[in-house]
Amino acid sequence: MQKIKNIAVIAHVDHGKTTLVDELLQQSGTFEAHQQVEERAMDSDAIEKERGITILSKNTAIVYGDHKINIIDTPGHADFGGEVERVLKMVDGVLLLVDAQEGVMPQTKFVLKKAIAFGLIPVVVINKIDKDGSDPDRVMDEVFDLLVALDANDEQLEFPVLYAAARDGYAKWDMEDENKDMTPLFEAILSKVPYPKGSADNDTQAQVFTLDSDNFVGRIGITRIFNGKVKKGDEYLLVKACGAKSKSRISKLIGFKGLERIDIAEAEAGDIVAIAGFNDIDVGDSICDTQNPVALDPMHVEEPTLSVIMSVNDGPLAGTEGKHVTSNKIRERLAKEMETNIAMRMEPMGDASFKVSGRGELQIGILAENMRREGFEFLLARPEVVTKEENGIKMEPFEHLVVDVPEEFQGVAIEKLGKRKANMTSLNPMPDGTVRLEFEIPARGLIGFRNEFLTDTKGEGIMNHSYLEYRPYSGVVESRTPGALVSMDDGEAVAFSIFNLQARGVMFIKPQDKVYSGMVIGESSRPGDLDVNPLKGKALTNMRTSGADDAIKLVTPRAISLETAMEWIEDDELIEITPISVRIRKKSLDPVVRKRLARDKKNAK
Ligand SMILES: Nc1nc2c(ncn2[C@@H]2O[C@H](COP(=O)(O)OP(=O)(O)OP(=O)(O)O)[C@@H](O)[C@H]2O)c(=O)[nH]1
Ligand SMILES: [Mg+2]
């Protein structure tokens, strides 16, 4: 039997997981000498490359000495925490990376809590020790305190610690040791991560944790084999989470080696392989022996906390920019997403709209971004938290928030967060002159906060948050104060009128942009919406100089991206997303209806 170790690399966002996996791939000699490998090779998806973040967990395998090490790189951003949860069941150990300067952050807590609950003993890697301001001793203490707070058992509290600079390719047992290579980390994996349990002689039991597809063989399930063997050409029973069963033959079996995939004939307990041949294979399904099937527990992933209504574009520009615009197309696409993304949900709401739920604005935003790149056109409403009822009490999700700000902005940060119902749990001055503030805050209070926070701290504040738990509903939370500048006509925006409107607020559009009645073209500098006309050309009479047009100085408009729009909009507004544009509009385009609604709302208060 092959000697196998299965590990996942977990951490807060940007603490260096993917970079570390690069080095493990390089230094194990998995790549051929001539092979050109990109930086952060595991971040293979287009949006991952653009943003430099990991979105999907991915696995690779390296050979080190007489061992095979299966490594799963996971995303660190809180919105993709579901990816980490489903991966932890597939491995026998984790490398927990912690930035030697930033220390324990919200998502460090989240992923470590899950790992501890699975009984895993973390190999702690204090990374980026090369960084200015790094303080490995302090960070080590933080990790220990966190483990104690998470009720880790004695064995888990004796976790091994290494000090590393993944980017520079070294890890070491002691800060005093020489900076050499990754050998100490390889040793730690071999000596500290337990071998897989289970046996190749038992009946087959395997579980799918990621889906993939191939033009030739169709759906592929990336699978951890817990017991027995899987052989190409043999028949197995697929047991779905709902209990449904179907028999099928494995048409193709794929093994992993570095970034390559190789056809193999069989694999056995302990290994991670990709299996083709089951048409309706899904994440969480078990692949079992046909004679004696014992399915594995379906995967449990924390429920979504945020939802948004996605609907068919019904604005005046509908269908002019996108390829897929019908509710059927949107439903199909969403259904496909839900098969692979077990942390998300979709619910049809009638009248051509769907409720899409996930872990956060980024997760939903990435799905929307992928859809628009595929040619979709649709509307998104303001994100809402998913509330639930427990024993007759309305509950809402709370988040753990960590804010790092220069000392002078401490006051404004605390004040603004107070208005959003945040409760401060700690305040610590950091060695670099910043202050680290920790809060517990209803997730609702964070919607739209990032923009405001960056403005208040002149771009110097850093905020990080991660899901905590459901707690009783905390009442009204303050939202955006400035009103919207709303176009009262259809057509192409004119420079002269944009110039005049600049005095009223911040513009979102530039000359020649298409606008329509009810479209939001800027943020007013006052509360309350304002109907304006961006189409008005200059009057032909009464101009003082003929060269006046040249004198018009337009301020660069505020760029509206999908994410800034999601942060900005209010309940009575929508985001119109097409492959080419992101626009903001009022829900009701008719000014008369809007006025009436505004009046009703005011009277209701
Ligand atoms: N100074 C320093 N920077 C590092 C080190 N390791 C990684 N980085 C940098 O940290 C940044 C984030 O690295 P990634 O490997 O993408 O981090 P990650 O943990 O995979 O991030 P997510 O997958 O998005 O959670 C990159 O700019 C790296 O170059 C290190 O040892 N020292
Ligand atoms: Mg990464």
Tab-separated table of N, CA, C and O and ligand atoms in Angstrom, residues 11-20 39-40 43 51-55 73-77 97 99 127-131 164-169, ligand 1:
chain	number	residue	atom	x	y	z
A	11	ALA	N	-6.269	29.168	6.287
A	11	ALA	CA	-5.807	30.427	6.872
A	11	ALA	C	-6.797	31.532	6.564
A	11	ALA	O	-7.729	31.351	5.782
A	12	HIS	N	-6.555	32.668	7.156
A	12	HIS	CA	-7.250	33.897	6.799
A	12	HIS	C	-6.791	34.310	5.393
A	12	HIS	O	-5.750	33.878	4.924
A	13	VAL	N	-7.559	35.169	4.762
A	13	VAL	CA	-7.254	35.592	3.402
A	13	VAL	C	-5.853	36.230	3.321
A	13	VAL	O	-5.439	36.949	4.239
A	14	ASP	N	-5.119	35.875	2.264
A	14	ASP	CA	-3.820	36.484	1.979
A	14	ASP	C	-2.681	36.099	2.914
A	14	ASP	O	-1.634	36.734	2.867
A	15	HIS	N	-2.871	35.124	3.763
A	15	HIS	CA	-1.774	34.771	4.664
A	15	HIS	C	-0.725	33.874	3.987
A	15	HIS	O	0.262	33.507	4.607
A	16	GLY	N	-0.965	33.542	2.690
A	16	GLY	CA	0.096	32.903	1.904
A	16	GLY	C	-0.099	31.428	1.578
A	16	GLY	O	0.876	30.750	1.236
A	17	LYS	N	-1.328	30.945	1.614
A	17	LYS	CA	-1.592	29.517	1.367
A	17	LYS	C	-1.159	29.076	-0.031
A	17	LYS	O	-0.421	28.107	-0.186
A	18	THR	N	-1.631	29.796	-1.036
A	18	THR	CA	-1.356	29.364	-2.409
A	18	THR	C	0.135	29.482	-2.717
A	18	THR	O	0.713	28.634	-3.396
A	19	THR	N	0.764	30.508	-2.164
A	19	THR	CA	2.206	30.672	-2.343
A	19	THR	C	2.959	29.510	-1.693
A	19	THR	O	3.928	28.989	-2.243
A	20	LEU	N	2.494	29.078	-0.541
A	20	LEU	CA	3.126	27.955	0.144
A	20	LEU	C	2.994	26.675	-0.682
A	20	LEU	O	3.948	25.900	-0.810
A	39	GLU	N	3.352	31.921	-11.009
A	39	GLU	CA	3.224	32.177	-9.586
A	39	GLU	C	1.795	31.826	-9.156
A	39	GLU	O	0.852	32.042	-9.917
A	40	ARG	N	1.617	31.337	-7.975
A	40	ARG	CA	0.317	30.906	-7.464
A	40	ARG	C	-0.415	30.041	-8.482
A	40	ARG	O	-1.523	30.339	-8.918
A	43	ASP	N	-4.129	28.964	-8.318
A	43	ASP	CA	-5.218	29.907	-8.613
A	43	ASP	C	-5.423	29.950	-10.119
A	43	ASP	O	-5.025	30.894	-10.796
A	51	ARG	N	-7.794	38.791	-9.409
A	51	ARG	CA	-7.888	39.387	-8.080
A	51	ARG	C	-6.821	38.909	-7.119
A	51	ARG	O	-6.730	39.417	-5.994
A	52	GLY	N	-6.093	37.885	-7.517
A	52	GLY	CA	-5.068	37.355	-6.630
A	52	GLY	C	-5.639	36.697	-5.386
A	52	GLY	O	-4.996	36.681	-4.342
A	53	ILE	N	-6.857	36.185	-5.472
A	53	ILE	CA	-7.423	35.457	-4.339
A	53	ILE	C	-7.876	34.072	-4.795
A	53	ILE	O	-8.140	33.865	-5.975
A	54	THR	N	-7.926	33.163	-3.848
A	54	THR	CA	-8.438	31.836	-4.156
A	54	THR	C	-9.935	31.833	-3.891
A	54	THR	O	-10.382	32.356	-2.867
A	55	ILE	N	-10.718	31.277	-4.820
A	55	ILE	CA	-12.168	31.221	-4.657
A	55	ILE	C	-12.615	29.774	-4.436
A	55	ILE	O	-13.435	29.489	-3.566
A	73	ASP	N	-5.598	23.188	-1.427
A	73	ASP	CA	-5.469	24.627	-1.157
A	73	ASP	C	-6.888	25.173	-1.007
A	73	ASP	O	-7.764	24.857	-1.805
A	74	THR	N	-7.115	25.953	0.031
A	74	THR	CA	-8.477	26.453	0.281
A	74	THR	C	-8.502	27.982	0.202
A	74	THR	O	-7.459	28.619	0.343
A	75	PRO	N	-9.681	28.574	-0.015
A	75	PRO	CA	-9.765	30.030	-0.022
A	75	PRO	C	-9.787	30.583	1.411
A	75	PRO	O	-10.305	29.926	2.312
A	76	GLY	N	-9.264	31.794	1.576
A	76	GLY	CA	-9.212	32.383	2.908
A	76	GLY	C	-10.295	33.416	3.144
A	76	GLY	O	-10.575	33.788	4.281
A	77	HIS	N	-10.915	33.887	2.065
A	77	HIS	CA	-11.946	34.905	2.254
A	77	HIS	C	-13.166	34.301	2.918
A	77	HIS	O	-13.603	33.211	2.561
A	97	LEU	N	-1.900	28.420	8.450
A	97	LEU	CA	-0.972	29.529	8.255
A	97	LEU	C	-1.475	30.756	9.004
A	97	LEU	O	-2.675	31.047	8.982
A	99	ASP	N	-0.264	34.863	9.439
A	99	ASP	CA	0.664	35.934	9.072
A	99	ASP	C	1.403	36.424	10.323
A	99	ASP	O	0.774	36.760	11.332
A	127	ASN	N	3.758	32.407	9.060
A	127	ASN	CA	4.304	32.716	7.738
A	127	ASN	C	4.645	34.204	7.616
A	127	ASN	O	4.157	35.014	8.392
A	128	LYS	N	5.428	34.522	6.617
A	128	LYS	CA	5.841	35.900	6.312
A	128	LYS	C	6.703	36.471	7.438
A	128	LYS	O	6.563	37.647	7.797
A	129	ILE	N	7.595	35.635	7.987
A	129	ILE	CA	8.454	36.131	9.067
A	129	ILE	C	9.474	37.137	8.541
A	129	ILE	O	10.125	37.824	9.313
A	130	ASP	N	9.568	37.220	7.209
A	130	ASP	CA	10.480	38.203	6.605
A	130	ASP	C	9.918	39.619	6.680
A	130	ASP	O	10.631	40.597	6.511
A	131	LYS	N	8.622	39.726	6.924
A	131	LYS	CA	7.935	41.018	6.834
A	131	LYS	C	8.379	41.993	7.921
A	131	LYS	O	8.618	41.575	9.061
A	164	ALA	N	7.993	30.424	8.841
A	164	ALA	CA	8.246	30.323	7.408
A	164	ALA	C	8.158	31.657	6.690
A	164	ALA	O	7.547	32.615	7.179
A	165	ALA	N	8.793	31.697	5.531
A	165	ALA	CA	8.528	32.751	4.555
A	165	ALA	C	8.258	31.984	3.275
A	165	ALA	O	9.189	31.590	2.566
A	166	ALA	N	6.987	31.736	3.032
A	166	ALA	CA	6.610	30.886	1.899
A	166	ALA	C	7.150	31.455	0.599
A	166	ALA	O	7.682	30.740	-0.240
A	167	ARG	N	7.034	32.770	0.465
A	167	ARG	CA	7.458	33.390	-0.783
A	167	ARG	C	8.952	33.198	-1.027
A	167	ARG	O	9.396	33.080	-2.149
A	168	ASP	N	9.713	33.185	0.052
A	168	ASP	CA	11.155	33.007	-0.104
A	168	ASP	C	11.559	31.538	-0.009
A	168	ASP	O	12.747	31.208	-0.043
A	169	GLY	N	10.574	30.666	0.152
A	169	GLY	CA	10.840	29.239	0.030
A	169	GLY	C	11.486	28.552	1.222
A	169	GLY	O	12.166	27.545	1.054
B	1	LIG	N1	6.458	39.097	2.626
B	1	LIG	C1	5.914	37.929	2.322
B	1	LIG	N2	4.846	37.888	1.506
B	1	LIG	C2	4.304	36.686	1.214
B	1	LIG	C3	4.810	35.484	1.754
B	1	LIG	N3	4.042	34.470	1.323
B	1	LIG	C4	3.111	35.002	0.522
B	1	LIG	N4	3.247	36.343	0.451
B	1	LIG	C5	2.438	37.285	-0.335
B	1	LIG	O1	1.135	37.365	0.215
B	1	LIG	C6	0.186	37.605	-0.806
B	1	LIG	C7	-0.931	36.586	-0.717
B	1	LIG	O2	-0.448	35.320	-1.041
B	1	LIG	P1	-1.388	34.113	-1.440
B	1	LIG	O3	-0.510	32.912	-1.532
B	1	LIG	O4	-2.246	34.425	-2.599
B	1	LIG	O5	-2.320	34.033	-0.153
B	1	LIG	P2	-3.543	33.063	0.093
B	1	LIG	O6	-3.520	32.726	1.530
B	1	LIG	O7	-3.517	31.936	-0.874
B	1	LIG	O8	-4.783	34.033	-0.220
B	1	LIG	P3	-6.320	33.573	-0.443
B	1	LIG	O9	-6.291	32.283	-1.173
B	1	LIG	O10	-6.970	34.647	-1.235
B	1	LIG	O11	-6.910	33.451	0.912
B	1	LIG	C8	0.948	37.537	-2.122
B	1	LIG	O12	1.205	38.851	-2.534
B	1	LIG	C9	2.228	36.810	-1.746
B	1	LIG	O13	3.298	37.151	-2.568
B	1	LIG	C10	5.955	35.570	2.616
B	1	LIG	O14	6.467	34.588	3.119
B	1	LIG	N5	6.437	36.813	2.863
